[in-house]
Coordinates of C-alpha atoms (C1' of nucleotides) in Angstrom, one line a residue:
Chain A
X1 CA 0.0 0.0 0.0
X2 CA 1.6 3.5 1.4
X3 CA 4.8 1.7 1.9
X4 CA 6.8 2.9 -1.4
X5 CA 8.9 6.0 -0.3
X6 CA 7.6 8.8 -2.7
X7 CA 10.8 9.9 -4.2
X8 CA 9.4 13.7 -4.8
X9 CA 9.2 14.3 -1.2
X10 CA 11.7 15.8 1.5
X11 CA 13.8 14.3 3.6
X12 CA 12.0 14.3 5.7
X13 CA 8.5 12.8 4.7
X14 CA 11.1 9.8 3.5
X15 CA 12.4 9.2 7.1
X16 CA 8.9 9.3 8.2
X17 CA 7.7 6.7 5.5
X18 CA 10.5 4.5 6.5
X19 CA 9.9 4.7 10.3
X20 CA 6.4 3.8 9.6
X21 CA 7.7 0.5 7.7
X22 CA 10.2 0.1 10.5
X23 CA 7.2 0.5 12.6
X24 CA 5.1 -2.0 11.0
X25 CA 8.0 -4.4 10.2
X26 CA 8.9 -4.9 14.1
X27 CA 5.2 -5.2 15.1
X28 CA 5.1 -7.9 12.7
X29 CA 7.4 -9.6 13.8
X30 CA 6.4 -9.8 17.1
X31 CA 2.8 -10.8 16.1
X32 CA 4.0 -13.5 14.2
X33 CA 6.5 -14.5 17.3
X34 CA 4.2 -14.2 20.2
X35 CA 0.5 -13.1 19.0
X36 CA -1.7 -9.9 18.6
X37 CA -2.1 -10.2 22.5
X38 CA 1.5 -9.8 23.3
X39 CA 2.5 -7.3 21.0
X40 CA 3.3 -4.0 23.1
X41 CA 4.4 -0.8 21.7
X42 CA 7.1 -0.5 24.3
X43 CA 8.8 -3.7 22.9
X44 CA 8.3 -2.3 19.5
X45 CA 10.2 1.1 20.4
X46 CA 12.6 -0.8 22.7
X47 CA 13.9 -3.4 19.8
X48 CA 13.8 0.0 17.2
X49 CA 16.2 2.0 20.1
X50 CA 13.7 4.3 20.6
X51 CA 11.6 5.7 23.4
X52 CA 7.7 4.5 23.4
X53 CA 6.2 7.7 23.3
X54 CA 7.9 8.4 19.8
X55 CA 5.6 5.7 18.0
X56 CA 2.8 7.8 18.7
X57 CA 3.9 10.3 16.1
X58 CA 3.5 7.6 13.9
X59 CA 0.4 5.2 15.0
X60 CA -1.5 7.3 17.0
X61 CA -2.6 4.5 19.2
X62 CA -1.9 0.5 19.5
X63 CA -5.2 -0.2 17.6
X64 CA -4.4 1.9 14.6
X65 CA -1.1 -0.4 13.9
X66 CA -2.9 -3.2 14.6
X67 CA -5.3 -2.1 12.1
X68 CA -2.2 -1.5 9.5
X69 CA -1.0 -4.9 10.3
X70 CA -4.8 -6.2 9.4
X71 CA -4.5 -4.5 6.5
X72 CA -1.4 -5.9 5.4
X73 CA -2.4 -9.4 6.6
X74 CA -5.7 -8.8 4.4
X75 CA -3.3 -7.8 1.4
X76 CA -0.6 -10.5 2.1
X77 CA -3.5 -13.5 2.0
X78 CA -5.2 -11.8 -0.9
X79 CA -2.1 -11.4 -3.0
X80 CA -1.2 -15.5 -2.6
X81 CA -5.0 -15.8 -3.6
X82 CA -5.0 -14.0 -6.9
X83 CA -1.2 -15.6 -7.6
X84 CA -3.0 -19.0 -7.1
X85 CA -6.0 -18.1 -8.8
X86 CA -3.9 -17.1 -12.0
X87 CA -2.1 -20.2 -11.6
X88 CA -3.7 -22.2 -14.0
X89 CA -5.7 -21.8 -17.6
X90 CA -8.9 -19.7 -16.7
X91 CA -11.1 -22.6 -17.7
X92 CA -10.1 -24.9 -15.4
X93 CA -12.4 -23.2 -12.5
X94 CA -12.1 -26.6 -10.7
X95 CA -8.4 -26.5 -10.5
X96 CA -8.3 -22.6 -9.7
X97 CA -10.7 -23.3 -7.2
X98 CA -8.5 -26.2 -5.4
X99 CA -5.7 -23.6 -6.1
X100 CA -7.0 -21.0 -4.5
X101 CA -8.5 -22.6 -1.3
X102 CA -5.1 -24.3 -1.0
X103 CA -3.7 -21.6 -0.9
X104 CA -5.4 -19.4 1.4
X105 CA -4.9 -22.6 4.1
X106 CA -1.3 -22.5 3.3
X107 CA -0.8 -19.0 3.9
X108 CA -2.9 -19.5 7.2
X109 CA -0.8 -22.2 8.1
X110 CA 2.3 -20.5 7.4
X111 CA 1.1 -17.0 8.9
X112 CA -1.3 -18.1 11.9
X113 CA -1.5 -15.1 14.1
X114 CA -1.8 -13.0 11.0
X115 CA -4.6 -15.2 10.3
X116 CA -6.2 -15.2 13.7
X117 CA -5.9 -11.4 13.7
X118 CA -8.2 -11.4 10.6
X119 CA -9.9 -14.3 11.0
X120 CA -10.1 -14.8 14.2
X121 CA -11.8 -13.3 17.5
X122 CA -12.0 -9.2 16.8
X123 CA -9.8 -7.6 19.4
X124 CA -12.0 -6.2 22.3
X125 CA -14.0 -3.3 21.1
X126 CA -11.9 -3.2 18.0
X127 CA -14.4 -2.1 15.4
X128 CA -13.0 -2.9 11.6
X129 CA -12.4 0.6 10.3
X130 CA -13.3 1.7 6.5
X131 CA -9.9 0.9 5.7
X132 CA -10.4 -2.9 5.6
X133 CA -12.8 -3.8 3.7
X134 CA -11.5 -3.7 0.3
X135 CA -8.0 -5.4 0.9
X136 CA -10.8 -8.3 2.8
X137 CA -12.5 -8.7 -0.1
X138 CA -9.5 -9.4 -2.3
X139 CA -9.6 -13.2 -1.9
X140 CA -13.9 -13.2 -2.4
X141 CA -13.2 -11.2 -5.9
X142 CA -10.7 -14.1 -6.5
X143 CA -13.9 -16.6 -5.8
X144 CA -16.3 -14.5 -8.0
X145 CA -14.0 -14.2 -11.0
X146 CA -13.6 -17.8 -10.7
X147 CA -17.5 -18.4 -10.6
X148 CA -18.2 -15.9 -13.4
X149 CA -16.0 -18.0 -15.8
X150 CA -17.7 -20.9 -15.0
X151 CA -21.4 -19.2 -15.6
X152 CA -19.7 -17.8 -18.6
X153 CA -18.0 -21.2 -19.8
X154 CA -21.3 -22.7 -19.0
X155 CA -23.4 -20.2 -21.3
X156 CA -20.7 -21.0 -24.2
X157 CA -20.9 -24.7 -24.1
X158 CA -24.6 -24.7 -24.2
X159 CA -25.5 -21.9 -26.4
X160 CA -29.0 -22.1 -27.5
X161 CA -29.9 -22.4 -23.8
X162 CA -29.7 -20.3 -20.8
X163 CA -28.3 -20.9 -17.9
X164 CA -31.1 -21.8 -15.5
X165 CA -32.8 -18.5 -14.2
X166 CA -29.8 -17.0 -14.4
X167 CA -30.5 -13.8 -16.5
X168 CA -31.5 -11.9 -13.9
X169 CA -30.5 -13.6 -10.7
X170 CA -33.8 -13.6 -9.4
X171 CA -35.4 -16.6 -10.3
X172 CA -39.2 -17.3 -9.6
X173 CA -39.0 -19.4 -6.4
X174 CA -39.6 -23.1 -6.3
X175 CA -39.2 -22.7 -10.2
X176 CA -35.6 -23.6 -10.9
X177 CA -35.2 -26.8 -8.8
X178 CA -36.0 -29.8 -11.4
X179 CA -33.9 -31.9 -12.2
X180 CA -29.8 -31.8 -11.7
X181 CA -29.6 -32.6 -15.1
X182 CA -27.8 -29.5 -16.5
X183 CA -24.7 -28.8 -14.6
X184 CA -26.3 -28.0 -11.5
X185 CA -25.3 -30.5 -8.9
X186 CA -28.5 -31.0 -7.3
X187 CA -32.1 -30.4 -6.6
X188 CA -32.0 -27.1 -4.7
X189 CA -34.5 -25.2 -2.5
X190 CA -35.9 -22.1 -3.6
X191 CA -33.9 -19.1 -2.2
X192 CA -35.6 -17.0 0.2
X193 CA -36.5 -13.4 -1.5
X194 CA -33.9 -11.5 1.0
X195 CA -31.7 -14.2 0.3
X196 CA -31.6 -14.1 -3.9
X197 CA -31.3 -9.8 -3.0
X198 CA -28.1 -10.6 -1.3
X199 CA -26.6 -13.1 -3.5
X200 CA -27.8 -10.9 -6.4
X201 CA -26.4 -7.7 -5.0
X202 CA -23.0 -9.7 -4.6
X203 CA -23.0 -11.1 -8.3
X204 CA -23.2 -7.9 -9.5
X205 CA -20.3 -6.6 -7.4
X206 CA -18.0 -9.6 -8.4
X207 CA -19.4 -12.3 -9.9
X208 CA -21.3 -10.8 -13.0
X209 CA -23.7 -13.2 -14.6
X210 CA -23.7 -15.7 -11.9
X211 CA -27.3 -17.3 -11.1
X212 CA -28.2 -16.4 -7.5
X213 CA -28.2 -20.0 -6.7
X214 CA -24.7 -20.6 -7.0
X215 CA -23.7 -17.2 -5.6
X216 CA -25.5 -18.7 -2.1
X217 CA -24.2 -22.0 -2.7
X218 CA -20.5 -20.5 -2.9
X219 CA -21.3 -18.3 0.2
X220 CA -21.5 -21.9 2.0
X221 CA -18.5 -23.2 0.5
X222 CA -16.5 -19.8 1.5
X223 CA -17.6 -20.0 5.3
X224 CA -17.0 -23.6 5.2
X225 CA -13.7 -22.9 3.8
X226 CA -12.4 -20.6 6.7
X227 CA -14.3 -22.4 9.3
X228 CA -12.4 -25.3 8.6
X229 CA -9.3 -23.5 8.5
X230 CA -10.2 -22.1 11.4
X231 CA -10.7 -25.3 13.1
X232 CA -7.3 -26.5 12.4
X233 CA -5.8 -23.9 13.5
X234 CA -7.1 -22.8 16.9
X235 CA -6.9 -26.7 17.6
X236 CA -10.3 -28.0 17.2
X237 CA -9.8 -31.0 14.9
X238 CA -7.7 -32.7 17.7
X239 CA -9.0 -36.1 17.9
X240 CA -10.8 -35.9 15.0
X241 CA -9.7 -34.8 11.7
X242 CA -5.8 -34.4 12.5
X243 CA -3.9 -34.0 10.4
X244 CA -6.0 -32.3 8.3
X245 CA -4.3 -32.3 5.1
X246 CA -6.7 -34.9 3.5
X247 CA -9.9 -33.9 4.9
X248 CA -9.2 -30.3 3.4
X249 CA -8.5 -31.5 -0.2
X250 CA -11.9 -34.1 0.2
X251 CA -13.9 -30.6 1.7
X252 CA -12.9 -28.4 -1.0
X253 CA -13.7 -31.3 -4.1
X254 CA -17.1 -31.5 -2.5
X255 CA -17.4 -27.7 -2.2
X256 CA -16.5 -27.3 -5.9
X257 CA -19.1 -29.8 -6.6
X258 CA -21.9 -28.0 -4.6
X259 CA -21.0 -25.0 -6.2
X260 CA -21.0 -26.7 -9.6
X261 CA -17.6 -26.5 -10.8
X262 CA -16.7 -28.6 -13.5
Chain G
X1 CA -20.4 -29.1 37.1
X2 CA -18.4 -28.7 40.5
X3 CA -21.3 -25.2 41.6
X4 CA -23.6 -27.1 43.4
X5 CA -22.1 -27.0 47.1
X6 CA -21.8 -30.3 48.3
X7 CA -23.9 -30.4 51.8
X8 CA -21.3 -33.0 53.8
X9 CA -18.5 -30.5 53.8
X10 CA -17.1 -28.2 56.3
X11 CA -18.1 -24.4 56.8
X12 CA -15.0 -23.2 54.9
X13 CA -15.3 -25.6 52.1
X14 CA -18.8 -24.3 51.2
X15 CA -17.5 -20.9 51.3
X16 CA -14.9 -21.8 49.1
X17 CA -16.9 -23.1 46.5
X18 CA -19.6 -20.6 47.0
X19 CA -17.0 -17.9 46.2
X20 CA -15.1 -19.3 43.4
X21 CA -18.9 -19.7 41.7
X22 CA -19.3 -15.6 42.9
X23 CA -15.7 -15.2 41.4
X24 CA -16.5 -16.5 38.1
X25 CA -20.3 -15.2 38.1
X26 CA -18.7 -12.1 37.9
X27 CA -15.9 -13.0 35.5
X28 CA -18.8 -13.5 33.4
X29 CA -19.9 -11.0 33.9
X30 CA -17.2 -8.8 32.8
X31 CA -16.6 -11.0 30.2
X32 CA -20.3 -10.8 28.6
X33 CA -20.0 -6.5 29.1
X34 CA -16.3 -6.3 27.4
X35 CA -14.9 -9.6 26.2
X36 CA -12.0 -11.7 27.6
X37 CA -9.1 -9.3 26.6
X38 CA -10.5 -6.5 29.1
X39 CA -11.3 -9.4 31.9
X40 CA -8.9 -7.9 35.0
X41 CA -8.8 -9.8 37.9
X42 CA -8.3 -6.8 39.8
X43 CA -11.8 -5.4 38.4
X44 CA -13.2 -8.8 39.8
X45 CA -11.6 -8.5 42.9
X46 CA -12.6 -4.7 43.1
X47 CA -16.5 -5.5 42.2
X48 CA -16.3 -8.9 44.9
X49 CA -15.1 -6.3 47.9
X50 CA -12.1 -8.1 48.1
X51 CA -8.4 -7.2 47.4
X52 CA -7.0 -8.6 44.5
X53 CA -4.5 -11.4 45.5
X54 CA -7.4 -13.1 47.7
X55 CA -8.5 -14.1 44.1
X56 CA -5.4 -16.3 43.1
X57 CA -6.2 -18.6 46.1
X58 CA -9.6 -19.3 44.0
X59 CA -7.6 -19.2 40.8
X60 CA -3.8 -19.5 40.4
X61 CA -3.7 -17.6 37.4
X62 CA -6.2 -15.3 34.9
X63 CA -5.7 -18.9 32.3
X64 CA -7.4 -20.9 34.8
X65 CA -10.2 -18.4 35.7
X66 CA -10.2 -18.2 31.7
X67 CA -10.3 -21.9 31.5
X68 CA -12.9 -21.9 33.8
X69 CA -15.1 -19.9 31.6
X70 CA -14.1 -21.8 28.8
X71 CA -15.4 -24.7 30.0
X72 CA -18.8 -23.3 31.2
X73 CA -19.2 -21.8 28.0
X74 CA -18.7 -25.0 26.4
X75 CA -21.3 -26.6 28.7
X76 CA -23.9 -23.9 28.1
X77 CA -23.8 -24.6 24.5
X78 CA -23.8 -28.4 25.0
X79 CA -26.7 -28.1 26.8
X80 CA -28.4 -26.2 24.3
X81 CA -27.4 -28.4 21.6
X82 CA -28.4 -31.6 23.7
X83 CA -31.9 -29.2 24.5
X84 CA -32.6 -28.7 21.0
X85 CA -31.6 -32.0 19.5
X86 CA -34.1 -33.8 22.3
X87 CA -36.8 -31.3 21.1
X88 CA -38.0 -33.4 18.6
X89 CA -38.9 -36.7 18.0
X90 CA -35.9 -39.2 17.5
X91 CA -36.8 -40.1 13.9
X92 CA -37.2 -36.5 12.5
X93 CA -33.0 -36.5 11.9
X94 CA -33.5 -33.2 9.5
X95 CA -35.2 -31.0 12.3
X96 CA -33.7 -31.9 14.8
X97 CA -30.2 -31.1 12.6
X98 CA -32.1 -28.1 11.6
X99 CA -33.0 -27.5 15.5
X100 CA -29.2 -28.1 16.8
X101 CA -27.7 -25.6 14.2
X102 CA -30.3 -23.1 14.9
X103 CA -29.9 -23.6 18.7
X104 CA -25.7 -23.3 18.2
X105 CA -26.2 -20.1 16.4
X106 CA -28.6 -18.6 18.9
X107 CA -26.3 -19.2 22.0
X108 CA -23.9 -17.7 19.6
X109 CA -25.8 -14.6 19.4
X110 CA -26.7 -14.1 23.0
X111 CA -23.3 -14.7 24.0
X112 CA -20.9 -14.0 21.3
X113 CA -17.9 -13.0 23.8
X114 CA -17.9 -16.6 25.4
X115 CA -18.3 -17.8 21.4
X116 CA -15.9 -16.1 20.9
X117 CA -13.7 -17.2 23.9
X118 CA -14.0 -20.8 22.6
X119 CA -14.1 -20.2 19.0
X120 CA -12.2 -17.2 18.1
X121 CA -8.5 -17.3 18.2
X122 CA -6.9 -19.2 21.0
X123 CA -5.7 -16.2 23.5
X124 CA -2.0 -15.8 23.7
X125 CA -0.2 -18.3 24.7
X126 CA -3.3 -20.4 26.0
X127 CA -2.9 -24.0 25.5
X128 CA -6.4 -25.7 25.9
X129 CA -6.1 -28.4 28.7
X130 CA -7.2 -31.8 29.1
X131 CA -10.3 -30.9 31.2
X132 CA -11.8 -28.9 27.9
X133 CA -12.1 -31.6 25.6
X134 CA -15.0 -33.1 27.0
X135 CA -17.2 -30.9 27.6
X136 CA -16.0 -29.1 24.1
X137 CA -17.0 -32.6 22.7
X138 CA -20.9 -32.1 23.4
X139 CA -22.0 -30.6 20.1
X140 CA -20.0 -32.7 18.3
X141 CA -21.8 -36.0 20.2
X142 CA -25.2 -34.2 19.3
X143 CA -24.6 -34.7 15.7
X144 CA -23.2 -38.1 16.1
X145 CA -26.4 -39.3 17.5
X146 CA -28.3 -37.6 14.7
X147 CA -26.3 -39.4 12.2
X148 CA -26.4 -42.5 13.7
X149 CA -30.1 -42.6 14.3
X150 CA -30.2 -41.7 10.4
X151 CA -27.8 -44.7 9.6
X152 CA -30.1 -47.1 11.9
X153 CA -33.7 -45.5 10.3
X154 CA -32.2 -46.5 7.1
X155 CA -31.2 -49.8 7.7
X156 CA -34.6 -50.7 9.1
X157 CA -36.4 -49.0 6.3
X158 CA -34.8 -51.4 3.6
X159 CA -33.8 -54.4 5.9
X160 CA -32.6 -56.5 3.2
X161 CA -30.3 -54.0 2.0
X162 CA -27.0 -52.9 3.8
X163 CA -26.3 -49.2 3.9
X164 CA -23.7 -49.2 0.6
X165 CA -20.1 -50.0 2.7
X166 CA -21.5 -48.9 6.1
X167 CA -21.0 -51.7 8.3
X168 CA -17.3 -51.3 9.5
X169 CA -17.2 -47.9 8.6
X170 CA -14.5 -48.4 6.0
X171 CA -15.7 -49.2 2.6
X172 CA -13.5 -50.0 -0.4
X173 CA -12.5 -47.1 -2.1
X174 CA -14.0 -46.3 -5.6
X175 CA -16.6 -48.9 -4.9
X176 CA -19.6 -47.7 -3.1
X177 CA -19.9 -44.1 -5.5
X178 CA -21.9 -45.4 -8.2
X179 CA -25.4 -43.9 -8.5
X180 CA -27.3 -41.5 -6.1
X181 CA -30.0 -43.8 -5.8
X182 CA -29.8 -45.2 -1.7
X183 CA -30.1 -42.2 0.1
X184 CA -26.8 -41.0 -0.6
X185 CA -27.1 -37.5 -1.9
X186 CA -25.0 -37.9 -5.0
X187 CA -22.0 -39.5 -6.3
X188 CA -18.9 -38.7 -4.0
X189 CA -15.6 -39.8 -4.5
X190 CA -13.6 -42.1 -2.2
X191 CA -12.1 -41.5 0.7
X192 CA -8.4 -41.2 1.2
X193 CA -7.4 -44.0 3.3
X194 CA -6.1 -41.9 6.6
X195 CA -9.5 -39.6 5.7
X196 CA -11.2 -42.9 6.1
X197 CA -9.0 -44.0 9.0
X198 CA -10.0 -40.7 11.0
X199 CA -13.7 -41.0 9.7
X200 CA -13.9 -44.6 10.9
X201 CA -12.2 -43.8 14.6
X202 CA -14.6 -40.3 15.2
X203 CA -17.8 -42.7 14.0
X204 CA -16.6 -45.6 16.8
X205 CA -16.3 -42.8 19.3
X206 CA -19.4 -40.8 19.0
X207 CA -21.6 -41.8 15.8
X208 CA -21.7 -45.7 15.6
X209 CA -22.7 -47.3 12.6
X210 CA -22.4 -44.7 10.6
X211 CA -20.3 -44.5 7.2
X212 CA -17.0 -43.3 6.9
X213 CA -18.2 -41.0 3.6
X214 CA -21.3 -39.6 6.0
X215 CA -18.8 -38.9 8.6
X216 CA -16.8 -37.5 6.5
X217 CA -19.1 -35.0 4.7
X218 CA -20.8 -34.7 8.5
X219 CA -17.3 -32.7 9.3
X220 CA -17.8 -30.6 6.1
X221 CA -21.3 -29.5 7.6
X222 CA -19.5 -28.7 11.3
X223 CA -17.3 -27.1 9.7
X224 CA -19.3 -25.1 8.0
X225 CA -21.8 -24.6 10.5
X226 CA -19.1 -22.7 12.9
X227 CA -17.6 -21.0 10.4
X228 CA -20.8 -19.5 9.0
X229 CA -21.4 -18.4 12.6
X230 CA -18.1 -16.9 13.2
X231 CA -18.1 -15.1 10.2
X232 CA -21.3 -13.7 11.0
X233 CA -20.6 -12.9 14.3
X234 CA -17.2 -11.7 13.5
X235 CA -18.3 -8.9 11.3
X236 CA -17.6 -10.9 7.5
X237 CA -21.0 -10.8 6.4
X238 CA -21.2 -6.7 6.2
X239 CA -22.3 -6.2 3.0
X240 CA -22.9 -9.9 2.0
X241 CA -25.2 -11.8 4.1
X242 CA -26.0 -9.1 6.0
X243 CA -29.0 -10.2 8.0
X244 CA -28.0 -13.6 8.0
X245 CA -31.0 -15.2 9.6
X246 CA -32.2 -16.4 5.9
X247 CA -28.6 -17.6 4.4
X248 CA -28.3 -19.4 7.7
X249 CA -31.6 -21.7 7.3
X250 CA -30.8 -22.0 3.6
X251 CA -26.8 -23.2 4.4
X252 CA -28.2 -25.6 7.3
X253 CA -30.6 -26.8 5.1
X254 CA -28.2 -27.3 2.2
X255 CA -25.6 -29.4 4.6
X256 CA -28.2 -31.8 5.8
X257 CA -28.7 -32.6 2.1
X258 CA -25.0 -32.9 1.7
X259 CA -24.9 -35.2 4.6
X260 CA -27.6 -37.2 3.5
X261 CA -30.2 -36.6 5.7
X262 CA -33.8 -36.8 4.9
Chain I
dT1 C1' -9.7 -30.0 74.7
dC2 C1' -6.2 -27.8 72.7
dA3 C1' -2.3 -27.0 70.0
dA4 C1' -0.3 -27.6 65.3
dG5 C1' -1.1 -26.4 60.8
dA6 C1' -3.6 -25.3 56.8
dA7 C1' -6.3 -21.8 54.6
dC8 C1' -7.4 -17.2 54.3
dG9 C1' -7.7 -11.8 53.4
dA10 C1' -5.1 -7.8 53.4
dG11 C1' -1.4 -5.0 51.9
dA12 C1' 3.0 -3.7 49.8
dG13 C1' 5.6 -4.2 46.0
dC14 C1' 7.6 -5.6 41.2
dA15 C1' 7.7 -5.3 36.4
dG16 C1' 5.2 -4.4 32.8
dT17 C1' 1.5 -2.0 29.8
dG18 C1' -1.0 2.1 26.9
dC19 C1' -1.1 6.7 26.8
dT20 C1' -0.5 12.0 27.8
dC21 C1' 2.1 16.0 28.5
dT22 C1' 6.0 18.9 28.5
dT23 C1' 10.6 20.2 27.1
dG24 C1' 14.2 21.2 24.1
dA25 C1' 16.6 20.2 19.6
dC26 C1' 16.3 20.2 14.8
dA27 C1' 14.8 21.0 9.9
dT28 C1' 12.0 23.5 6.7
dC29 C1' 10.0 27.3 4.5
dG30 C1' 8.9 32.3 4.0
Chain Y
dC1 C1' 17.5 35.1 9.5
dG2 C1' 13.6 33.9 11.9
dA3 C1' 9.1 31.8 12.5
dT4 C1' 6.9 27.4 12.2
dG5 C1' 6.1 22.9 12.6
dT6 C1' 8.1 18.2 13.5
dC7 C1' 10.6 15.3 16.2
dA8 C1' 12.7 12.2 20.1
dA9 C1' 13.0 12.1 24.8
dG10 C1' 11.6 11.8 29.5
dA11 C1' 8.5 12.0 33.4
dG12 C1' 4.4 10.6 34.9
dC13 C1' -0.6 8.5 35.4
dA14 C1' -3.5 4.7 35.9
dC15 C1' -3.7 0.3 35.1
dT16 C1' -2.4 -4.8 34.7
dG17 C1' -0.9 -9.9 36.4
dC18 C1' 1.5 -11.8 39.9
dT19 C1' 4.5 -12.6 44.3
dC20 C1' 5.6 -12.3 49.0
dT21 C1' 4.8 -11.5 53.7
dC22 C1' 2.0 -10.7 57.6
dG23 C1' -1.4 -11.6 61.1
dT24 C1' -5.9 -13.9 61.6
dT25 C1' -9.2 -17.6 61.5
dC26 C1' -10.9 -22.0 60.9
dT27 C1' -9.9 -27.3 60.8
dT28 C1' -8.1 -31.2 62.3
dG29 C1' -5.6 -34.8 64.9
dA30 C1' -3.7 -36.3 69.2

DNA sequence: TCAAGAACGAGAGCAGTGCTCTTGACATCG
DNA sequence: CGATGTCAAGAGCACTGCTCTCGTTCTTGA
């Protein structure tokens, strides 16, 4: 983000920009040694040979660099999303799919207090500034492109027909359901009305053309996704699914099947 | 658990026990009204009247009075879980699914800082100990005994007919896909062997009877089930499934398909 | 019954935290 | 050159978890 030093500026703007990455830099590397909990601003000016109240010319309290370290966290996983989105030949949505979720639990694995700090509990009355939302909503963008090729790939193969009531993403309830015979994995329920709004509001803001339907049935596989990360990582599959390596790559084939992935 | 004071003891033994329970009533407390990174066992100790290093004879440390509400939170959403799944009649396995995930999300609701005490990011350094485990296990048994009561309606409905590979749990591999015709929602693919391995062990331990591929896609449902709630809860949904209440009913409803029941 | 001993509350104190305010040095721009 | 704004430094406040010591009180075993 605001971490390239501007060459037109003085001297020094540029020592401020690179105390702020200095900044950042050490608090990173204490979250990712010790946790979001431990990480102290005193520690941060001590290891930078400073004196703590100088950081406050720079993060004017401990939640604001937390919230740039969110916001690099959010950037960090969405960056290895799109890599491993872009990893493969666009029509192979199945394989970009597997990509991509592997990917994200990699990143979580090899990152997992950055991942709990975005993923996990939201510090105490730590409300998710502006700031955040669009680096979150890198790695959902990655899904939606990936959906929309599929619609579209879909729409191609089978051109004298549409894609079940998927014009407008608002298909007549209880209309759409009959048989799973045309790419759509299974008989599903009607969506709720508030429910085909949502997932139609989301398809147009980045999955265009995607049937309502799948836009739902890809919300599931999304939170299923990061629950099941999640689950691994804060040490709930103990006992059960542990190691988890196998049971993610079975989750996510079934996942790209619900969704209808080919 | 250990709150009701036992009547055979002496004077100060019941007024141990009765303060510990005052100590973490008002943990709680706190806990509900700020979440567990403001608890202060000096703010306990202030609010009880007493000074603050009387508390560490109840509690050697703020991870054991944490544990301690870790584990009643657990119980309070076992017991909801176990309330809701025994609120309907032993063959109706979709409602009372239906009923358990609707009751988990609830106690989520009313009490997202203990949800998010035992399903948020681990704190610090916290390592959960043995004395967790079971009473963390209590959901998880819930949906065992939906699943096997599923497996056994099944069986009885077409005695002559074995559940396809279900007897020991560990079918051959590639064999028991073909055709969604048994109950089986749809064609899956096989199980990796240590997928099946894990599958087999958490269906001897809590789910008997039951398949290795339900169990399997029964961990893709809890998976999804928590994650769906933490991501709701956690502030994910802004702007997607934002009231959730609908994509909620339609997900549950979606993974009780996926894990075949009717 | 009565003394030894365990359990207890109170208090002082240590090392650490986030954060505020003031002070004096320095660079930048008019 | 001088006014202005930026900066690091330091002292200090209120708070935290936790330890240790000190009398007191209750429990228990001889």
């Amino acid at each position: 983000m605001a971490s390239a030093p501007k060459a037109g500026s003085t001297a020094r703007q540029r020592a401020r920009a690179e105390l702020t990455r200095e900044i950042k830099a050490e608090a990173r590397r204490q979250l990712a040694a010790q946790g979001a909990q431990q990480l102290s601003l005193r520690a941060v000016a001590r290891e930078l040979g400073m004196v703590s109240s100088a950081i406050y010319r720079y993060f004017p309290s401990r939640d604001d660099l937390l919230t740039a370290l969110i916001i690099d966290a959010y950037d960090s996983l969405g960056a290895a999303a799109e890599k491993a989105g872009q990893s493969q030949p666009a029509a192979a949505v199945r394989g970009r799919w597997r990509a991509v979720c592997t990917a994200a639990r990699n990143w979580a694995l090899a990152n997992p207090h950055e991942y709990a700090l975005i993923y996990g509990s939201p510090v105490p009355g730590y409300q998710a500034p502006e700031a955040t939302i669009a680096p979150a909503a890198r790695v959902a963008v990655v899904f939606g492109q990936i959906l929309a090729d599929a619609t579209a790939l879909r729409l191609n193969a089978v051109p004298g027909q549409d894609a079940p009531g998927a014009a407008d993403g608002q298909p007549q309830p209880g209309q759409q359901a009959p048989g799973a015979a045309d790419g759509q994995p299974r008989s599903a329920p009607a969506l709720s009305p508030l429910l085909a709004l949502q997932a139609a509001a989301l398809a147009d803001a980045i999955a265009p053309g995607v049937p309502a339907p799948v836009i739902a049935r890809a919300l599931i596989a999304w939170t299923q996704l990061f629950g099941m990360i999640s689950f691994e990582l804060f040490g709930q599959f103990v006992g059960s699914a542990d190691p988890a390596d196998e049971f993610f790559a079975y989750a996510v084939d079934q996942m790209a099947t619900l969704v209808g992935l080919d």
